XYZ file of C-alpha atoms in Angstrom:
407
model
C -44.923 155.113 -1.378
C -41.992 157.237 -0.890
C -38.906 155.047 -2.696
C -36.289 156.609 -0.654
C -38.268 156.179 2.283
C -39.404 152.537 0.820
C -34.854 151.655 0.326
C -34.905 152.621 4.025
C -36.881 150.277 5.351
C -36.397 147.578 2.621
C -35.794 144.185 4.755
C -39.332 144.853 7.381
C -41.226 144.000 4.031
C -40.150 140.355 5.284
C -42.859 139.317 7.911
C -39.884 137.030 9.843
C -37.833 140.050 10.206
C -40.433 142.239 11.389
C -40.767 139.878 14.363
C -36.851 139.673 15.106
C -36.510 143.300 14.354
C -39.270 143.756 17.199
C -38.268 141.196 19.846
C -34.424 142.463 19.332
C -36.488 146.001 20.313
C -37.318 145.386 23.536
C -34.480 143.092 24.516
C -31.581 145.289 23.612
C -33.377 148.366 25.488
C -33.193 145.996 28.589
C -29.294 144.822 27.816
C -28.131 148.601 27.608
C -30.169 149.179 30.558
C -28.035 146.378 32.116
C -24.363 147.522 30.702
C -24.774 150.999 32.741
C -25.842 149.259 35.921
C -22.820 146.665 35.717
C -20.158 149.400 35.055
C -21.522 151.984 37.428
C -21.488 148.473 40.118
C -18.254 147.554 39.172
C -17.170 151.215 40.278
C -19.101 151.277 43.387
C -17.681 148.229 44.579
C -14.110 148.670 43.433
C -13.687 152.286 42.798
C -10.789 150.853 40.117
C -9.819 151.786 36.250
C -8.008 147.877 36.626
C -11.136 146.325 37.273
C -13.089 147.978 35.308
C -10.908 146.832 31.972
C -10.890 143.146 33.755
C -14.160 142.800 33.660
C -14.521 143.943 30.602
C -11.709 141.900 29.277
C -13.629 138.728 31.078
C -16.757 139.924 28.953
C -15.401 139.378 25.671
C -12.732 137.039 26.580
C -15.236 133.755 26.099
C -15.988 135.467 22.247
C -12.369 134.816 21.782
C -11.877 131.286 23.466
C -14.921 129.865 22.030
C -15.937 131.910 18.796
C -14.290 128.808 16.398
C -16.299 126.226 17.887
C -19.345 128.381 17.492
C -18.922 129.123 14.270
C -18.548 125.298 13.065
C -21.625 124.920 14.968
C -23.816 127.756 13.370
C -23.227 126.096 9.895
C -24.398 123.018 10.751
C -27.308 123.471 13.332
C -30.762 124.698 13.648
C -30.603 128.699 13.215
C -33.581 129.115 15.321
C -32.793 126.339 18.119
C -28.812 127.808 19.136
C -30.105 131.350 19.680
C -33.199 130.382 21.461
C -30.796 128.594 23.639
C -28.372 131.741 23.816
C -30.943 134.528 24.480
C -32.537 132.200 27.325
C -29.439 131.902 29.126
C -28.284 135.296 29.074
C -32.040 135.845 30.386
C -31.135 133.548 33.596
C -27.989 134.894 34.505
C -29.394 138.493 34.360
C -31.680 137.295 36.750
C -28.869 136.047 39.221
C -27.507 138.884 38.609
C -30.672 140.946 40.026
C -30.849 138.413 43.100
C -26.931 138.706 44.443
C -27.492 143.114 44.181
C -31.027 142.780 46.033
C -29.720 140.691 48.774
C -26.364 142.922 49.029
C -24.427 139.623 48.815
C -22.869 140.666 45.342
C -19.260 140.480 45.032
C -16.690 141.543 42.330
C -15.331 138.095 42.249
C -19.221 137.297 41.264
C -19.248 139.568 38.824
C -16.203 138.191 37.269
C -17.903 134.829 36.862
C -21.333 135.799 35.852
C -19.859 137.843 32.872
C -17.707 135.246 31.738
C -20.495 132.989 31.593
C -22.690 135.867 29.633
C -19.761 136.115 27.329
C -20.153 132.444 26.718
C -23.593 132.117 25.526
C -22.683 135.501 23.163
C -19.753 133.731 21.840
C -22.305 131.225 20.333
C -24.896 133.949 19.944
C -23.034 135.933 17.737
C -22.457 134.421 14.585
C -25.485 132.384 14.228
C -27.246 135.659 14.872
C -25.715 137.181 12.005
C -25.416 134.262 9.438
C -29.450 134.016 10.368
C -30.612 137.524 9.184
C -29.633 136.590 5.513
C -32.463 133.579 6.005
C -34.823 136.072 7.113
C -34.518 138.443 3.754
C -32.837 137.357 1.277
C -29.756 138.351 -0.400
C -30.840 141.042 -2.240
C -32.048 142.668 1.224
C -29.199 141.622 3.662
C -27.477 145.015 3.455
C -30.196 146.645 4.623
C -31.126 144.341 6.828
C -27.847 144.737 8.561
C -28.253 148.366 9.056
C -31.097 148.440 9.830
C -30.335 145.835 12.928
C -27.372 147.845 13.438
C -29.744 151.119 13.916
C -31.867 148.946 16.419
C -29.166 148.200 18.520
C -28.143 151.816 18.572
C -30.617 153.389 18.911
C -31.761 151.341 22.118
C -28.288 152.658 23.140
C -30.311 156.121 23.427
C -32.921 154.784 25.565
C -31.141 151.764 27.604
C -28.565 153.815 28.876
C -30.758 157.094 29.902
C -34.201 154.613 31.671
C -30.726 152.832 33.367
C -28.758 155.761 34.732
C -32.313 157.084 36.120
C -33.951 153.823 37.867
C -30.153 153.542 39.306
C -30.536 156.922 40.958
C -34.211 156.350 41.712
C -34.524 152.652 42.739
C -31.687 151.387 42.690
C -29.608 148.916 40.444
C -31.143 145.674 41.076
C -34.343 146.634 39.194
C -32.242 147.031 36.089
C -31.267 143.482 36.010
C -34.227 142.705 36.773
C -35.874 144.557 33.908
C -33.410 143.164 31.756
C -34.324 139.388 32.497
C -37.685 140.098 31.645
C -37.339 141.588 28.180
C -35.561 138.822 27.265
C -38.760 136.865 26.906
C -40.195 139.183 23.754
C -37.302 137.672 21.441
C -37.567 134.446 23.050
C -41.708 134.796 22.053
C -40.313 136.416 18.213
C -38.065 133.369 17.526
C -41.046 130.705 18.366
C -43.292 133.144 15.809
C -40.625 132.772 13.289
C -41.187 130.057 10.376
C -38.195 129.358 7.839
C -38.467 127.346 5.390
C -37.073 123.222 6.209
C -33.435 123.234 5.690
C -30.999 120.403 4.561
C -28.609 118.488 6.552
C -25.825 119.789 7.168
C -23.213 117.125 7.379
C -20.737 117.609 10.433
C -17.466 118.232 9.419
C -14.304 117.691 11.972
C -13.581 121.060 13.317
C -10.335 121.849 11.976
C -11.254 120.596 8.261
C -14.504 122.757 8.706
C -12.200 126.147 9.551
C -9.211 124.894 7.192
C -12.334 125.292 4.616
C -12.478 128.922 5.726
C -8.907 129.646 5.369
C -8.186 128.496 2.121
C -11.343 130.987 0.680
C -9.917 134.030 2.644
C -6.317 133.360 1.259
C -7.768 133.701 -2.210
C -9.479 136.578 -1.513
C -6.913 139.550 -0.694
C -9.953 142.549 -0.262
C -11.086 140.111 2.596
C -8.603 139.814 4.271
C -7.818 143.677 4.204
C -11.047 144.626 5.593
C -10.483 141.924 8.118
C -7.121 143.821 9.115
C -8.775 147.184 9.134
C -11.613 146.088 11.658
C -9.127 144.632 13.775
C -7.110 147.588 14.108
C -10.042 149.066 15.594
C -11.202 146.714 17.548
C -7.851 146.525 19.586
C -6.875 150.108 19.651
C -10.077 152.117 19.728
C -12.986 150.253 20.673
C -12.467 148.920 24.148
C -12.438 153.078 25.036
C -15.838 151.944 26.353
C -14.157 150.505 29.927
C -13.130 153.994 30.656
C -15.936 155.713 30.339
C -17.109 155.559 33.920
C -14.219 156.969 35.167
C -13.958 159.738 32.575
C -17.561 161.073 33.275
C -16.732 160.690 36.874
C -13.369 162.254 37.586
C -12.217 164.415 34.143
C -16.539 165.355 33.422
C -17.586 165.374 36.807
C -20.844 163.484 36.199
C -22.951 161.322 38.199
C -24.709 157.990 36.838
C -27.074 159.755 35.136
C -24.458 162.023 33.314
C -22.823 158.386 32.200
C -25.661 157.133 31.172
C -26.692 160.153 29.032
C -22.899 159.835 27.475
C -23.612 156.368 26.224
C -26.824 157.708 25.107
C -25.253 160.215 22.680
C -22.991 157.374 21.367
C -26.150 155.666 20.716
C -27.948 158.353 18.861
C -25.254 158.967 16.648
C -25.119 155.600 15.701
C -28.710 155.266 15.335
C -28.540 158.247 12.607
C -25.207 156.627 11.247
C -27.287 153.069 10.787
C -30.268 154.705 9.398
C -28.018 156.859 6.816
C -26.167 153.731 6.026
C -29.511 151.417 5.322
C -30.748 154.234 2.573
C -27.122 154.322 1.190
C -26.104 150.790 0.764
C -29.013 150.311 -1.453
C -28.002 153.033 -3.963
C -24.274 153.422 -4.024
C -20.633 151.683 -3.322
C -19.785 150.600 0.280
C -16.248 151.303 0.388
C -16.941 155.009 0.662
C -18.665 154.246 3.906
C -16.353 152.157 5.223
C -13.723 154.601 4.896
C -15.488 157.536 5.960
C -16.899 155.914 9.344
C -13.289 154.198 10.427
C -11.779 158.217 10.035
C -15.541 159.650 12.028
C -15.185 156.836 15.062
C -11.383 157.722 15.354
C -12.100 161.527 14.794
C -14.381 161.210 17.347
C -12.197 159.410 20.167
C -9.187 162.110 19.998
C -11.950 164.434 20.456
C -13.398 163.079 23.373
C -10.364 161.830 25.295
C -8.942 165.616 25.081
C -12.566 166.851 26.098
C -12.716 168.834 29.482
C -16.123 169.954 28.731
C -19.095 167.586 29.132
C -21.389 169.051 26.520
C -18.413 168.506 23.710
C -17.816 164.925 25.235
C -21.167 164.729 24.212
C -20.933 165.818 20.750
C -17.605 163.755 20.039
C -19.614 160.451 21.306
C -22.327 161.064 19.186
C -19.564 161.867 16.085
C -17.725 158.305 17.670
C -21.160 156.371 17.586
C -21.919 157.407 13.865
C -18.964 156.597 12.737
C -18.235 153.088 14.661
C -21.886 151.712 12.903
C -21.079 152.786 9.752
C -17.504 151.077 9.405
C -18.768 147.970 11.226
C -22.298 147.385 9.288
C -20.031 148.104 5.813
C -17.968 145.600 7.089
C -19.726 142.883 7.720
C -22.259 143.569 4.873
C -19.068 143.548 2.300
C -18.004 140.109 4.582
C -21.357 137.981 4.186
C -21.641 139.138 0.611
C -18.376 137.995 -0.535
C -18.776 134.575 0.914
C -20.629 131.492 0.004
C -24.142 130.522 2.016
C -21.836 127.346 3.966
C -19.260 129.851 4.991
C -20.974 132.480 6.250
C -21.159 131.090 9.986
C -17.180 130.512 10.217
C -17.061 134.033 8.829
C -19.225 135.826 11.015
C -17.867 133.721 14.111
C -14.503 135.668 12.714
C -15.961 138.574 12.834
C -17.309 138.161 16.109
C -14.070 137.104 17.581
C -12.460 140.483 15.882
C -15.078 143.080 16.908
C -15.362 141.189 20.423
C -12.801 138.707 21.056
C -9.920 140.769 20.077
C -11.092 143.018 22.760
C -10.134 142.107 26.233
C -6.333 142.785 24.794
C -7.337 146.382 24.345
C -9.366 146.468 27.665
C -6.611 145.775 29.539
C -4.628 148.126 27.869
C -6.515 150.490 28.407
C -6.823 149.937 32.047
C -3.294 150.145 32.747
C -2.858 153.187 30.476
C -5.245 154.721 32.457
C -3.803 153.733 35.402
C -0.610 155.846 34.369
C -1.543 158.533 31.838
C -5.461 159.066 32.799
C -8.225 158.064 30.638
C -8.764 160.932 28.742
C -5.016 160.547 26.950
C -5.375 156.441 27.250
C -8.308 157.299 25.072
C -6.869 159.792 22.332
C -3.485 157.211 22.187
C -5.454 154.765 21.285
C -6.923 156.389 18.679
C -3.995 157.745 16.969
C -2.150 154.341 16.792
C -5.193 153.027 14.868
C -5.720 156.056 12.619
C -1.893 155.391 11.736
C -2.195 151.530 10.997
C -5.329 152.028 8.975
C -3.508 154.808 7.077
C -0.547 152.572 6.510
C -2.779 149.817 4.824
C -4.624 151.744 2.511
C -1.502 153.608 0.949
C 0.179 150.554 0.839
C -3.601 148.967 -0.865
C -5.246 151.788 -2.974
C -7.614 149.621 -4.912
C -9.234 148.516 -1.677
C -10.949 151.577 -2.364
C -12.841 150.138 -5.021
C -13.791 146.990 -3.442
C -17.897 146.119 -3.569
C -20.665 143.558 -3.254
C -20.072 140.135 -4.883
């Protein structure tokens, strides 16, 4: 066998990953499906940047109000039970969802609520997600196992978006929702497959002692916290760009649904190629180097599109975005859970969650009333620019976070 080829695709050598890895398949190709029929609804029924950042700001908003809790929980509970419980209530509400656009009862105050409560049963899906993939491999493994999920969910970003944008245009957007709920059921069926070994007891700790716990190890651990700074800047200056891309592809690209959904697409592919780079690399070299070089690709790749007139070099600068964004954030967390000890890792990756997600509806909203004034494009390139400068400031200020590795 090929070893390059073999360092790819280290972690499917696991048979418990192989069925996670294939249920997360067909699920996440149904979810992106889902993300361009609730934008391109939001805009039909509102025809507004403002409610387009609220609702995405009500998405995330739950990751940030109840990420802690979840995270106290993921240490100490089943790590099969919590996301089967997760994955088969985001499966019910996408189903409501489907019902309220069929009937033509849906309103945007309904929307509001049924993404708040999706954002609820992700705030507790999140970080037992990720603490679990390290019981599915191994250690040795979890790097690539974490781009390699990272390249799943990407590249369904190639195929969700492009099947949504066309059954929109051809039967309309209920089906997506629809579709959605039902491809929820093959992780539902992978997780039941899945046999771990019998765990100990976790005893329950009160909630503030079990995140005090958490503290104390970050404050002794300075490269942490750093990277924890870095993927925050992000997070609150550059990633929520997503809530104006329907009304950049609409009004500054002149595109259609299925011109959006192609535009997510390329985002998608480039962080598809970005994962799969990143799952060969890990395995041979030092991550800092692709940490560093994905944050300055993602932002690269915003300024471009935001000052993009031209729709074929929006697409290009998405795709550049896409690689980039994938490699910072799989780096990231794979330097996180490997600096941290197996009864942290659940706090830490709640953390995480509440920085790559929670932190977000403050940059939603910021975005939406940039927009509101200066246009997306410039909301878009501003944003940006103010994180390319804080991440600049922290690593001249820190130059041996450059050298920081794998525990």
């Amino acid at each position: 066998m090929n070893p390059v080829r073999f360092s790819t695709f280290a972690a499917l050598r696991h048979r418990n990953f192989r069925l996670f890895y294939s249920g997360q398949l067909i699920s996440l190709t149904g979810s992106w499906m889902q993300s361009v029929a609730f934008s391109w609804l939001v805009l039909v029924l509102t025809d507004s940047a403002f409610y387009l950042g609220l609702v995405g700001a009500l998405q995330t908003l739950p990751v940030l109000l109840f990420s802690f809790l979840a995270g106290v929980v993921a240490d100490h509970t089943s790590k099969l039970r919590l996301p089967f419980t997760t994955q088969a209530v985001l499966m019910l509400l996408a189903l409501v969802l489907g019902v309220l656009v069929e009937v033509k009862v849906v309103q945007i105050w309904m929307l509001c609520a049924l993404v708040f409560l999706s954002g609820t049963a992700m705030a507790f899906d999140i970080p037992v997600r990720q603490a679990f993939i390290v019981d599915l491999v191994g250690k040795p493994d979890l790097p690539n196992a974490i781009a390699l999920n990272s390249t799943l969910f990407n590249a369904t970003r190639v195929a969700g978006p492009a099947v949504g944008g066309v059954i929109i245009g051809a039967v309309g957007m209920a089906n997506c929702f629809f579709l959605n709920a039902v491809s929820f059921l093959a992780v539902l069926l992978a997780l039941m497959l899945i046999k771990l070994p019998p765990s100990q007891a976790v005893p329950w700790k009160p909630f503030l002692l079990a995140w005090k716990e958490l503290k104390d190890y970050l404050l002794d651990r300075r490269e942490l916290r750093l990277i924890l700074v870095l993927i925050t800047t992000v997070a609150v200056f550059a990633m929520p760009y997503f809530v104006l891309l329907p009304i950049l592809a609409r009004d500054t690209l002149g595109v259609g649904p299925r011109g959006f959904g192609l535009l997510m697409a390329m985002s998608g592919l480039g962080a598809f190629a970005g994962g799969l780079t990143l799952a060969r690399r890990l395995t041979r070299r030092p991550p800092m180097p692709s940490f560093l070089a994905g944050l300055g690709l993602f932002l690269l790749g915003l300024m471009g599109l935001g000052l993009c007139r031209n729709y074929y070099a929006a697409l290009g600068c998405m795709a550049l975005a896409g690689f980039g964004l994938v490699t910072q954030l799989s780096t990231g967390n794979s330097l996180l859970q490997l600096n941290v000890p197996d009864e942290l890792r659940g706090r830490l990756m709640s953390l995480f969650g509440v920085i790559v997600m929670g932190f977000a509806p403050v940059g939603s909203i910021l975005y939406g009333v940039a927009a509101h004034y200066a246009g997306a494009g410039p909301s878009i390139t501003g944003g940006a620019v103010i994180a390319a400068l804080v991440a600049g400031f922290v690593l001249m200020k820190n130059p041996a976070l450059r050298h920081f590795d794998f525990s």
